[in-house]
Short mmCIF file of C-alpha atoms and ligand atoms in Angstrom, two decimals:
data_model
loop_
_atom_site.label_atom_id
_atom_site.label_comp_id
_atom_site.label_asym_id
_atom_site.label_seq_id
_atom_site.Cartn_x
_atom_site.Cartn_y
_atom_site.Cartn_z
CA UNK A 1 -5.10 30.95 -17.94
CA UNK A 2 -7.24 28.06 -16.71
CA UNK A 3 -4.27 26.41 -15.00
CA UNK A 4 -1.35 27.52 -12.78
CA UNK A 5 1.78 29.16 -14.19
CA UNK A 6 4.25 26.27 -13.93
CA UNK A 7 7.95 26.73 -13.16
CA UNK A 8 10.25 23.70 -13.36
CA UNK A 9 12.82 24.38 -10.61
CA UNK A 10 15.74 21.92 -10.33
CA UNK A 11 19.41 21.42 -9.45
CA UNK A 12 21.39 19.94 -12.35
CA UNK A 13 24.91 18.85 -13.17
CA UNK A 14 26.73 20.42 -16.12
CA UNK A 15 25.27 17.72 -18.35
CA UNK A 16 21.68 18.12 -17.21
CA UNK A 17 21.46 15.25 -14.73
CA UNK A 18 19.32 15.58 -11.62
CA UNK A 19 20.66 12.63 -9.65
CA UNK A 20 24.20 11.59 -8.78
CA UNK A 21 26.99 11.98 -6.24
CA UNK A 22 27.40 15.70 -7.00
CA UNK A 23 24.22 16.47 -5.06
CA UNK A 24 25.71 15.20 -1.79
CA UNK A 25 29.15 16.83 -2.00
CA UNK A 26 29.98 19.37 0.71
CA UNK A 27 31.65 21.59 -1.91
CA UNK A 28 28.21 22.23 -3.39
CA UNK A 29 26.15 22.54 -0.20
CA UNK A 30 25.99 26.31 -0.75
CA UNK A 31 24.43 25.76 -4.17
CA UNK A 32 21.89 23.35 -2.72
CA UNK A 33 21.11 26.10 -0.21
CA UNK A 34 20.64 28.49 -3.14
CA UNK A 35 18.14 26.04 -4.63
CA UNK A 36 16.02 26.08 -1.45
CA UNK A 37 16.33 29.87 -1.14
CA UNK A 38 15.11 30.36 -4.71
CA UNK A 39 12.27 27.89 -4.06
CA UNK A 40 11.12 30.14 -1.18
CA UNK A 41 11.65 33.36 -3.15
CA UNK A 42 9.40 32.18 -5.97
CA UNK A 43 6.59 32.52 -3.41
CA UNK A 44 4.54 29.86 -5.21
CA UNK A 45 1.27 28.35 -4.01
CA UNK A 46 2.70 24.84 -4.03
CA UNK A 47 5.22 22.38 -5.41
CA UNK A 48 4.64 19.19 -7.37
CA UNK A 49 6.76 16.01 -7.54
CA UNK A 50 6.54 12.53 -9.02
CA UNK A 51 5.85 9.55 -6.79
CA UNK A 52 9.52 8.48 -6.64
CA UNK A 53 10.74 11.92 -5.54
CA UNK A 54 7.97 12.35 -2.97
CA UNK A 55 8.69 8.94 -1.41
CA UNK A 56 12.41 9.69 -1.29
CA UNK A 57 12.10 13.23 0.08
CA UNK A 58 9.31 12.64 2.58
CA UNK A 59 9.42 8.96 3.66
CA UNK A 60 6.22 7.62 5.19
CA UNK A 61 5.72 4.84 7.76
CA UNK A 62 5.24 1.26 6.43
CA UNK A 63 2.04 0.73 4.47
CA UNK A 64 -0.75 -0.11 6.95
CA UNK A 65 -2.51 -3.44 6.47
CA UNK A 66 -5.70 -1.70 5.41
CA UNK A 67 -8.85 -3.72 4.94
CA UNK A 68 -12.00 -1.91 3.84
CA UNK A 69 -15.27 -3.76 3.51
CA UNK A 70 -17.66 -0.80 3.56
CA UNK A 71 -19.63 0.53 0.59
CA UNK A 72 -17.73 1.53 -2.55
CA UNK A 73 -16.10 4.97 -2.43
CA UNK A 74 -17.16 7.31 -5.24
CA UNK A 75 -14.31 8.47 -7.48
CA UNK A 76 -14.92 12.13 -6.64
CA UNK A 77 -12.27 14.76 -5.96
CA UNK A 78 -11.78 15.34 -2.24
CA UNK A 79 -10.79 18.79 -0.95
CA UNK A 80 -9.86 18.30 2.69
CA UNK A 81 -8.81 21.91 3.11
CA UNK A 82 -7.79 25.07 1.24
CA UNK A 83 -4.27 25.88 2.38
CA UNK A 84 -1.66 28.58 1.87
CA UNK A 85 0.83 26.13 0.34
CA UNK A 86 0.48 22.67 -1.19
CA UNK A 87 2.60 19.56 -1.80
CA UNK A 88 1.20 17.87 -4.92
CA UNK A 89 2.12 14.19 -5.42
CA UNK A 90 1.71 12.52 -8.81
CA UNK A 91 0.82 9.06 -7.51
CA UNK A 92 -1.40 7.40 -10.14
CA UNK A 93 -1.60 3.97 -8.49
CA UNK A 94 -1.97 5.18 -4.89
CA UNK A 95 1.36 4.04 -3.44
CA UNK A 96 2.09 6.81 -0.92
CA UNK A 97 0.13 6.09 2.23
CA UNK A 98 0.54 9.54 3.79
CA UNK A 99 0.48 9.55 7.56
CA UNK A 100 -0.30 13.23 7.83
CA UNK A 101 -2.26 15.92 5.99
CA UNK A 102 0.84 18.12 5.78
CA UNK A 103 4.57 17.82 5.07
CA UNK A 104 6.93 17.91 8.06
CA UNK A 105 10.33 19.22 7.00
CA UNK A 106 13.23 21.21 8.42
CA UNK A 107 13.03 23.66 5.52
CA UNK A 108 10.33 26.28 6.00
CA UNK A 109 9.80 26.30 2.24
CA UNK A 110 8.27 22.80 2.52
CA UNK A 111 7.16 22.43 6.13
CA UNK A 112 3.40 22.52 6.59
CA UNK A 113 2.50 22.12 2.90
CA UNK A 114 -0.92 20.46 2.63
CA UNK A 115 -0.74 17.23 0.63
CA UNK A 116 -2.78 16.73 -2.55
CA UNK A 117 -2.61 13.26 -4.09
CA UNK A 118 -3.11 13.10 -7.88
CA UNK A 119 -4.64 9.70 -8.64
CA UNK A 120 -6.24 7.60 -11.32
CA UNK A 121 -9.56 5.92 -10.64
CA UNK A 122 -7.76 2.57 -10.43
CA UNK A 123 -6.70 3.09 -6.80
CA UNK A 124 -8.27 0.98 -4.04
CA UNK A 125 -11.16 2.05 -1.83
CA UNK A 126 -8.96 1.31 1.20
CA UNK A 127 -6.42 3.87 -0.02
CA UNK A 128 -9.08 6.58 -0.45
CA UNK A 129 -10.53 5.89 3.00
CA UNK A 130 -7.02 6.14 4.45
CA UNK A 131 -6.42 9.53 2.81
CA UNK A 132 -9.76 10.86 4.03
CA UNK A 133 -9.01 9.71 7.60
CA UNK A 134 -5.63 11.46 7.49
CA UNK A 135 -7.13 14.66 6.05
CA UNK A 136 -5.15 14.41 2.81
CA UNK A 137 -6.80 15.92 -0.29
CA UNK A 138 -6.97 14.04 -3.59
CA UNK A 139 -8.09 14.56 -7.14
CA UNK A 140 -8.58 12.24 -10.09
CA UNK A 141 -6.68 12.85 -13.29
CA UNK A 142 -8.07 10.00 -15.38
CA UNK A 143 -9.40 6.43 -15.32
CA UNK A 144 -6.16 4.49 -15.67
CA UNK A 145 -3.80 7.14 -17.13
CA UNK A 146 -3.31 10.74 -16.09
CA UNK A 147 -4.41 13.68 -18.23
CA UNK A 148 -1.93 16.27 -16.92
CA UNK A 149 -3.71 19.23 -18.53
CA UNK A 150 -6.86 18.26 -16.64
CA UNK A 151 -4.81 17.82 -13.45
CA UNK A 152 -3.35 21.31 -13.83
CA UNK A 153 -6.82 22.81 -14.37
CA UNK A 154 -8.15 21.07 -11.27
CA UNK A 155 -5.25 22.33 -9.16
CA UNK A 156 -6.30 25.86 -9.99
CA UNK A 157 -10.07 25.35 -9.86
CA UNK A 158 -10.29 23.26 -6.68
CA UNK A 159 -7.35 24.64 -4.69
CA UNK A 160 -6.73 28.09 -6.17
CA UNK A 161 -3.14 27.31 -7.16
CA UNK A 162 -1.93 30.13 -9.42
CA UNK A 163 1.81 29.49 -9.37
CA UNK A 164 3.24 25.98 -9.11
CA UNK A 165 6.83 24.76 -8.78
CA UNK A 166 7.43 21.54 -10.74
CA UNK A 167 10.30 19.94 -8.81
CA UNK A 168 11.08 16.59 -10.39
CA UNK A 169 12.19 14.08 -10.92
CA UNK A 170 12.97 13.67 -14.58
CA UNK A 171 9.91 11.59 -15.45
CA UNK A 172 7.35 13.98 -14.06
CA UNK A 173 9.24 16.95 -15.57
CA UNK A 174 9.31 15.26 -18.98
CA UNK A 175 5.61 14.40 -18.76
CA UNK A 176 4.67 18.02 -18.11
CA UNK A 177 7.05 19.28 -20.80
CA UNK A 178 5.59 17.06 -23.52
CA UNK A 179 2.09 18.34 -22.69
CA UNK A 180 3.34 21.95 -23.03
CA UNK A 181 2.67 22.55 -19.35
CA UNK A 182 6.04 24.14 -18.48
CA UNK A 183 6.04 27.95 -18.65
CA UNK A 184 9.42 28.64 -17.07
CA UNK A 185 12.56 26.68 -16.21
CA UNK A 186 14.80 27.56 -13.26
CA UNK A 187 18.09 25.68 -13.03
CA UNK A 188 20.73 25.83 -10.33
CA UNK A 189 23.71 24.39 -12.24
CA UNK A 190 26.47 22.66 -10.26
CA UNK A 191 29.90 22.83 -11.97
CA UNK A 192 30.41 19.09 -12.27
CA UNK A 193 29.55 16.52 -14.94
CA UNK A 194 27.64 13.43 -13.86
CA UNK A 195 28.64 10.74 -16.31
CA UNK A 196 26.85 7.78 -14.77
CA UNK A 197 24.52 6.05 -17.22
CA UNK A 198 22.07 5.56 -14.40
CA UNK A 199 21.74 9.26 -13.61
CA UNK A 200 18.29 10.70 -14.31
CA UNK A 201 18.06 13.53 -16.87
CA UNK A 202 16.24 16.79 -16.25
CA UNK A 203 13.49 15.80 -18.68
CA UNK A 204 12.61 12.25 -19.62
CA UNK A 205 9.28 10.65 -20.27
CA UNK A 206 10.01 6.93 -20.06
CA UNK A 207 6.85 4.88 -20.38
CA UNK A 208 4.74 8.06 -20.35
CA UNK A 209 5.99 9.24 -23.74
CA UNK A 210 3.10 10.13 -26.05
CA UNK A 211 3.07 10.37 -29.82
CA UNK A 212 2.40 14.14 -29.79
CA UNK A 213 5.77 15.19 -28.31
CA UNK A 214 6.11 18.95 -28.91
CA UNK A 215 9.31 20.82 -29.66
CA UNK A 216 10.18 22.47 -26.37
CA UNK A 217 12.22 25.62 -26.84
CA UNK A 218 12.59 28.49 -24.39
CA UNK A 219 14.09 31.98 -24.27
CA UNK A 220 16.81 32.82 -21.78
CA UNK A 221 15.36 35.17 -19.16
CA UNK A 222 18.39 35.55 -16.92
CA UNK A 223 21.79 33.99 -16.20
CA UNK A 224 23.20 34.77 -12.78
CA UNK A 225 26.52 33.68 -11.35
CA UNK A 226 26.31 32.00 -7.92
CA UNK A 227 29.07 31.25 -5.40
CA UNK A 228 31.15 28.07 -5.82
CA UNK A 229 31.13 28.43 -9.63
CA UNK A 230 27.43 27.74 -9.86
CA UNK A 231 24.88 29.34 -12.17
CA UNK A 232 21.20 30.19 -11.85
CA UNK A 233 19.60 30.03 -15.28
CA UNK A 234 16.02 30.97 -15.97
CA UNK A 235 14.19 30.38 -19.24
CA UNK A 236 10.68 31.31 -20.32
CA UNK A 237 8.30 29.98 -22.94
N1 NAP B 1 18.22 17.59 -8.69
C1 NAP B 1 17.01 17.95 -8.34
O1 NAP B 1 16.69 19.15 -8.24
C2 NAP B 1 15.97 16.89 -8.06
C3 NAP B 1 14.66 17.29 -7.75
C4 NAP B 1 13.71 16.29 -7.57
C5 NAP B 1 14.04 14.95 -7.68
N2 NAP B 1 15.31 14.60 -7.95
C6 NAP B 1 15.67 13.17 -8.06
O2 NAP B 1 14.95 12.56 -9.12
C7 NAP B 1 14.88 11.14 -8.86
C8 NAP B 1 13.53 10.59 -9.24
O3 NAP B 1 13.23 10.91 -10.57
P1 NAP B 1 12.37 9.93 -11.49
O4 NAP B 1 12.30 10.56 -12.82
O5 NAP B 1 12.92 8.55 -11.38
O6 NAP B 1 10.95 9.85 -10.77
P2 NAP B 1 9.78 10.92 -10.46
O7 NAP B 1 9.54 11.80 -11.62
O8 NAP B 1 10.02 11.54 -9.13
O9 NAP B 1 8.54 9.93 -10.25
C9 NAP B 1 8.15 9.11 -11.32
C10 NAP B 1 6.83 8.43 -10.97
O10 NAP B 1 5.80 9.40 -10.82
C11 NAP B 1 4.61 8.94 -11.46
N3 NAP B 1 4.44 9.71 -12.70
C12 NAP B 1 5.25 10.68 -13.18
N4 NAP B 1 4.76 11.18 -14.35
C13 NAP B 1 3.61 10.50 -14.59
C14 NAP B 1 2.63 10.56 -15.62
N5 NAP B 1 2.73 11.40 -16.65
N6 NAP B 1 1.61 9.71 -15.57
C15 NAP B 1 1.49 8.85 -14.54
N7 NAP B 1 2.37 8.76 -13.52
C16 NAP B 1 3.41 9.58 -13.55
C17 NAP B 1 4.86 7.46 -11.75
O11 NAP B 1 4.57 6.76 -10.54
P3 NAP B 1 4.30 5.16 -10.49
O12 NAP B 1 5.63 4.50 -10.74
O13 NAP B 1 3.80 4.91 -9.11
O14 NAP B 1 3.30 4.83 -11.58
C18 NAP B 1 6.35 7.49 -12.07
O15 NAP B 1 6.99 6.25 -12.00
C19 NAP B 1 15.17 10.97 -7.37
O16 NAP B 1 16.40 10.29 -7.23
C20 NAP B 1 15.27 12.38 -6.84
O17 NAP B 1 16.21 12.51 -5.81
C21 NAP B 1 16.28 15.54 -8.16
#
């Protein structure tokens, strides 16, 4: 395969929502712990999230008032380092001004992951200079829109990523699904329905929906009962 094997690993409510009050309830903290344990046990080479999830999970300092008046920066992929584990951010407009080359997190499954920004060529020179100064890697996935198949190929070719966890939110999951870039689904299901209309679904494409939406069906690989009436479901293409 010319791209990583991609596993969509998420916590969902009974009705397939990935946001909502259920995620913060103490009754389900054990299941959230199961989610992080399974993340570590997959022993992947990195995880990938959409811009909204990355900003929420790993908040960065306020955007610096960056002025760049040097020569134009070539739109060439930038490999700052080859690491053991990567945090891949789908950030097409260059909104996450990372302050560090690696993730700092209490969970050892995330801490130290080297950041790769996935960009379009429309980002500013100042943003690229900032990433280079911070030692953050980046790659280009298109001029103004992302070609996710190309992005996946580059993650393998430039960084050696063989196994990648796709960890939300719904928009980035839906975008990968519609391009047939999801090989396996791993769901930690919390035994509560999340009825809010505003809750995000496991897969949605929003403005990124394309006309060639494929039927996405999977085979059940395993269904395991977890404590606190939870389930771990895995499906494969
Ligand atoms: N339950 C769980 O396991 C779990 C896991 C992860 C996240 N979450 C939750 O999910 C929520 C966020 O989900 P979300 O669906 O709103 O956002 P998201 O998928 O995290 O991020 C969406 C953004 O990523 C960029 N993006 C994604 N796909 C793209 C594509 N194909 N082409 C170009 N850009 C693309 C765009 O950034 P721009 O807007 O900058 O263009 C888009 O607006 C958060 O509340 C988070 O807590 C839950």
